[in-house]
């Protein structure tokens, strides 16, 4: 499957090989290069409208899409929180809302609290739907930007050891990323999490089917020195039955100055952000700290995606 | 009165004949044709600012105006809910707020919970004010898009039977539309509603003055087969003193597959949306179901209106 | 210090002489003149993104910045109320939020409830930060527009008597403006406020150091006739321990038709707005009432500021 055949972006599972990733990341590289030279083509998406339909707030993701669309000359119709969506409170179905907005906009970015919403939306929409996170389901553009960051920071997408740290149970991010990682050869995976937050069985089975070697750890000491990529996630208090349980485990999954000493010189530290205590601020200035670059990569990946989905097939460009 | 003489859009009552409608709908047709050919003139409203001032949320209406303005190259300053409007909570009058925003923007779209607000706003504003619904008063752009949809779907604005169904008591939409309908000759009106939600006397008197024949019905069976346009509205639970009363009447005003069999082959089914149960989803795929096209027409009517109100009288266009 | 050396706008205290003001107000004049002739250069900020990061709502200020940016062709990424900012509720620091948004945007406008936030933000941001009010601290663009209004309405910035009226204790506005006023020679200051809301000692000491003669008054009668500029502020009920105390003093600080008779023919009445009762609506039509023009000046000052901060040093302009 090629990028030009992509109609909606609902799940990383749509990608069965690396073809689309290769194409997308080539465009992403170009976006990044042009932006740094102030040489973006602002006419690319001129006259195109992106509708943000966010049933739960996610300012970061919304900002990233808004910036991406506008840097290419497109426009935004925006709702910060469709929980206040007046027609929704009146009992309108997601399908009706999407049908109507598809009449106004050229692409819909959907954030929803219910798993599967993006798929439902895409089934009735005349225009591309991009899943910006639906329930405990998928958040494919986050996974796409994570994989891009690995590629860009590490210089390769194969032959490396990826260590995932923290809450491996609830993270949409973790699950979507594992699928993309598995499309490339020779990757080893370390999973470091407290007992309560282990990667669910179904994903471990998936790794086995894909023949990706993985190890489970309950602390990070042993994996720091042989990891090429550390993917750190937030451990949320709410996930534990008692505050003591939380306090007990929390300290074992913190990256700080001591961790840096043990790590490879060319390792990459990633985090989907926001972070709280998992990575000490003292790490920020180390060149291996890639998480702020990772956030910025999200904008470039989304620019590449929007441009690919919205490339006009016809119409009189000269009239603009 | 001609479109070029229209300064503010506060009420459908401003229109005393069909001149403005004829002009507006010619532009609307043009907008729709150009949009479908990706041939809109994005320079039309370049450099012009629309301020949404919404004292109560109405995402649908806001999106429609935002899309309309931006498709013609204009820009938006936006507030999703001016209930949080900080200066309003500090006790600022509507007049002061409007005066200040009129200093920033080229057109103000006002949604307010108090009837008559649009008129008050227009009296102090240096720039056009468009009423996007004020209290139980008017919502003129909704009526304009409804009338346009009748014209476009039916191919004519005279010699037809319009059946209004559901809550005829509270609907701003119904009342504003009746005025526009009455500007054209040879229209018959059926009113089908539960006793509790009948069209208020003042509007019936209005129909009599305008010599528009109308009949009241308490169910829709008898009117389905001779209606050219069915205008269905939502019956809200809150309008009834008991849940039983609501459940009792609700079922009598639902359009479903059986209704379709009884209706004319070239009838038009409209709904201001959002709908809940009044129209079954099974109706959606029937070509007579015009409600999603109606919503999209709203964008084109608003484009036509904005372009007409904002057509620049002077200024150096070349500098843009 | 020159305007071109200004990186962030966090406090009026950054300005130690009038050089930057002279430069900024020359550009502001130009903006105002061009706007009135519909002759703004929409290409000035094309392709540039402004991020509004508002931790507390301030619709007026946000609208003013949004209008300013877009009138020069720039774009906005917007949050109405970052209290709902999802990453903030998850415990993200201001510094992290700013670092990430600085990756998307070309300039950040920050409104925050905590004093000193703008300074903290500017210390980690790669792009200019403009303080749009932080806690009881500063609101420098308000002071800049106030000073501009004095200059424009009065025709001079020296040799005049400025009377500040109302709440002189809590007003960020008052304190920031006093600093700018003090940069020019031969200004006299009257301070008229109830006992409870007197100008804090530190600001009076500041006036003494700057050798600016000032007098304190407890009513406005004696100062009306010799004031060139009246700067009126709102007296808030919440500031008083009892409603009686409030009602007792309130009436003494109201500008009405009688006040106009006593005032100089060419005096200037200013107010940061929103006003409640401090200025009667009957004053609005008097030519000395400058407060709505003052609000509009805010847009022009912000246009001048944005253009100065964002003037591109390099990049291929032709590609836009």
Short mmCIF file of N, CA and C in Angstrom, two decimals, chain A residues 46-47 49 51-53 75-81 84-87 90-92 96 99-101 103-104 106 312 314-316 319-320, chain B residues 37-42 46 57-60 62-64 66-67 70-71 73-75 78 80 234 273-276 284 292 295-296 299:
data_model
loop_
_atom_site.label_atom_id
_atom_site.label_comp_id
_atom_site.label_asym_id
_atom_site.label_seq_id
_atom_site.Cartn_x
_atom_site.Cartn_y
_atom_site.Cartn_z
N UNK A 46 -3.39 25.83 0.55
CA UNK A 46 -4.20 27.05 0.52
C UNK A 46 -5.64 26.72 0.12
N UNK A 47 -6.55 27.31 0.85
CA UNK A 47 -7.96 27.08 0.54
C UNK A 47 -8.52 25.79 1.13
N UNK A 49 -9.51 23.36 4.39
CA UNK A 49 -9.96 23.54 5.77
C UNK A 49 -9.80 22.25 6.58
N UNK A 51 -10.93 20.53 10.14
CA UNK A 51 -11.82 20.68 11.29
C UNK A 51 -11.31 19.82 12.44
N UNK A 52 -11.00 20.47 13.55
CA UNK A 52 -10.69 19.74 14.77
C UNK A 52 -11.98 19.40 15.49
N UNK A 53 -12.23 18.12 15.69
CA UNK A 53 -13.42 17.72 16.43
C UNK A 53 -12.93 16.93 17.64
N UNK A 75 -6.30 26.26 6.54
CA UNK A 75 -7.05 26.95 7.58
C UNK A 75 -7.70 25.94 8.53
N UNK A 76 -8.14 26.46 9.68
CA UNK A 76 -8.64 25.63 10.76
C UNK A 76 -10.05 26.04 11.14
N UNK A 77 -10.94 25.08 11.36
CA UNK A 77 -12.12 25.37 12.17
C UNK A 77 -12.00 24.47 13.39
N UNK A 78 -12.22 25.08 14.52
CA UNK A 78 -11.65 24.55 15.74
C UNK A 78 -12.69 24.42 16.84
N UNK A 79 -12.66 23.32 17.56
CA UNK A 79 -13.38 23.29 18.83
C UNK A 79 -12.44 22.74 19.87
N UNK A 80 -12.32 23.47 20.98
CA UNK A 80 -11.37 23.06 22.01
C UNK A 80 -11.87 21.86 22.77
N UNK A 81 -13.17 21.76 22.91
CA UNK A 81 -13.72 20.69 23.72
C UNK A 81 -15.15 20.43 23.29
N UNK A 84 -18.64 20.31 25.14
CA UNK A 84 -19.60 21.41 25.14
C UNK A 84 -20.33 21.50 23.80
N UNK A 85 -19.94 20.65 22.87
CA UNK A 85 -20.55 20.63 21.55
C UNK A 85 -22.06 20.65 21.72
N UNK A 86 -22.67 21.76 21.32
CA UNK A 86 -24.08 21.93 21.66
C UNK A 86 -24.95 20.85 21.04
N UNK A 87 -24.67 20.46 19.79
CA UNK A 87 -25.53 19.46 19.16
C UNK A 87 -25.34 18.08 19.79
N UNK A 90 -27.42 17.69 22.74
CA UNK A 90 -28.81 17.51 22.33
C UNK A 90 -29.07 16.10 21.82
N UNK A 91 -28.06 15.24 21.83
CA UNK A 91 -28.29 13.84 21.50
C UNK A 91 -27.91 13.45 20.09
N UNK A 92 -27.18 14.29 19.39
CA UNK A 92 -26.78 13.97 18.03
C UNK A 92 -25.77 12.83 18.03
N UNK A 96 -23.83 11.67 12.55
CA UNK A 96 -24.45 12.89 12.03
C UNK A 96 -23.48 14.08 12.11
N UNK A 99 -20.90 13.73 9.39
CA UNK A 99 -21.45 13.98 8.05
C UNK A 99 -21.56 15.47 7.78
N UNK A 100 -22.03 16.20 8.78
CA UNK A 100 -22.22 17.64 8.60
C UNK A 100 -20.89 18.36 8.45
N UNK A 101 -19.95 18.02 9.34
CA UNK A 101 -18.65 18.70 9.30
C UNK A 101 -17.89 18.34 8.02
N UNK A 103 -19.16 18.21 5.32
CA UNK A 103 -19.68 19.13 4.31
C UNK A 103 -18.97 20.48 4.31
N UNK A 104 -18.35 20.80 5.44
CA UNK A 104 -17.65 22.09 5.55
C UNK A 104 -16.15 21.96 5.28
N UNK A 106 -12.21 19.90 4.65
CA UNK A 106 -11.51 19.01 3.73
C UNK A 106 -10.83 17.84 4.45
N UNK A 312 -4.42 17.90 -3.97
CA UNK A 312 -5.59 18.10 -4.84
C UNK A 312 -5.44 17.31 -6.15
N UNK A 314 -7.74 17.66 -8.65
CA UNK A 314 -8.18 18.49 -9.77
C UNK A 314 -8.40 19.92 -9.27
N UNK A 315 -9.09 20.72 -10.01
CA UNK A 315 -9.38 22.08 -9.56
C UNK A 315 -8.41 23.06 -10.17
N UNK A 316 -8.86 24.30 -10.20
CA UNK A 316 -8.10 25.35 -10.86
C UNK A 316 -7.21 26.05 -9.84
N UNK A 319 -6.60 29.99 -9.72
CA UNK A 319 -7.59 30.96 -9.26
C UNK A 319 -7.31 31.41 -7.83
N UNK A 320 -6.34 30.83 -7.18
CA UNK A 320 -6.17 31.13 -5.75
C UNK A 320 -5.41 32.42 -5.53
N UNK B 37 -16.04 23.07 -8.02
CA UNK B 37 -14.97 23.04 -9.04
C UNK B 37 -13.63 23.50 -8.44
N UNK B 38 -13.57 23.63 -7.12
CA UNK B 38 -12.35 24.13 -6.45
C UNK B 38 -11.91 25.44 -7.09
N UNK B 39 -12.84 26.30 -7.32
CA UNK B 39 -12.54 27.51 -8.09
C UNK B 39 -13.04 28.76 -7.37
N UNK B 40 -13.08 28.71 -6.04
CA UNK B 40 -13.50 29.89 -5.28
C UNK B 40 -12.44 30.98 -5.36
N UNK B 41 -12.88 32.19 -5.28
CA UNK B 41 -11.95 33.31 -5.27
C UNK B 41 -11.50 33.59 -3.83
N UNK B 42 -10.34 33.06 -3.50
CA UNK B 42 -9.85 33.19 -2.11
C UNK B 42 -9.46 34.62 -1.79
N UNK B 46 -9.97 38.55 1.55
CA UNK B 46 -8.62 38.56 2.11
C UNK B 46 -8.42 39.83 2.94
N UNK B 57 -23.07 28.54 23.50
CA UNK B 57 -22.40 27.77 22.46
C UNK B 57 -23.37 27.36 21.35
N UNK B 58 -22.86 27.32 20.15
CA UNK B 58 -23.59 26.76 19.02
C UNK B 58 -22.55 26.37 18.00
N UNK B 59 -21.94 25.23 18.26
CA UNK B 59 -20.77 24.82 17.48
C UNK B 59 -21.09 24.74 16.00
N UNK B 60 -22.25 24.17 15.69
CA UNK B 60 -22.65 24.02 14.30
C UNK B 60 -22.65 25.36 13.56
N UNK B 62 -21.33 28.22 14.46
CA UNK B 62 -20.00 28.82 14.47
C UNK B 62 -19.12 28.19 13.38
N UNK B 63 -19.11 26.87 13.29
CA UNK B 63 -18.33 26.18 12.27
C UNK B 63 -18.73 26.63 10.87
N UNK B 64 -20.03 26.79 10.68
CA UNK B 64 -20.52 27.14 9.36
C UNK B 64 -20.04 28.54 8.95
N UNK B 66 -17.40 30.08 10.29
CA UNK B 66 -15.93 30.02 10.20
C UNK B 66 -15.48 29.46 8.86
N UNK B 67 -16.16 28.41 8.42
CA UNK B 67 -15.81 27.80 7.14
C UNK B 67 -16.11 28.78 6.01
N UNK B 70 -13.55 31.66 5.85
CA UNK B 70 -12.21 31.26 5.47
C UNK B 70 -12.14 30.74 4.04
N UNK B 71 -13.22 30.17 3.55
CA UNK B 71 -13.20 29.69 2.16
C UNK B 71 -13.06 30.86 1.19
N UNK B 73 -11.17 33.44 1.98
CA UNK B 73 -9.89 34.07 2.27
C UNK B 73 -9.90 34.95 3.50
N UNK B 74 -11.06 35.11 4.15
CA UNK B 74 -11.13 35.94 5.35
C UNK B 74 -10.55 35.22 6.56
N UNK B 75 -10.49 35.93 7.66
CA UNK B 75 -9.94 35.38 8.90
C UNK B 75 -10.96 35.50 10.04
N UNK B 78 -12.22 34.35 17.39
CA UNK B 78 -13.20 33.36 17.77
C UNK B 78 -13.35 33.26 19.27
N UNK B 80 -15.49 30.53 21.75
CA UNK B 80 -16.42 29.40 21.71
C UNK B 80 -17.60 29.63 22.62
N UNK B 234 -37.23 18.83 16.02
CA UNK B 234 -37.03 18.00 17.19
C UNK B 234 -38.08 18.30 18.26
N UNK B 273 -31.50 20.18 12.12
CA UNK B 273 -30.45 19.44 12.82
C UNK B 273 -29.99 20.18 14.09
N UNK B 274 -29.55 19.54 15.13
CA UNK B 274 -29.40 18.08 15.23
C UNK B 274 -30.74 17.36 15.34
N UNK B 275 -30.77 16.17 14.77
CA UNK B 275 -31.97 15.33 14.93
C UNK B 275 -31.67 14.29 16.01
N UNK B 276 -32.70 13.78 16.61
CA UNK B 276 -32.51 12.67 17.54
C UNK B 276 -33.27 11.46 16.99
N UNK B 284 -31.90 8.20 5.67
CA UNK B 284 -30.76 9.01 5.21
C UNK B 284 -30.34 8.75 3.76
N UNK B 292 -28.75 16.84 5.16
CA UNK B 292 -27.30 17.07 5.18
C UNK B 292 -26.91 18.08 4.10
N UNK B 295 -27.64 21.47 5.54
CA UNK B 295 -26.58 21.96 6.42
C UNK B 295 -25.45 22.57 5.60
N UNK B 296 -25.08 21.89 4.53
CA UNK B 296 -24.00 22.40 3.67
C UNK B 296 -24.42 23.69 2.98
N UNK B 299 -23.54 26.89 4.68
CA UNK B 299 -22.21 27.47 4.46
C UNK B 299 -22.23 28.36 3.22
#
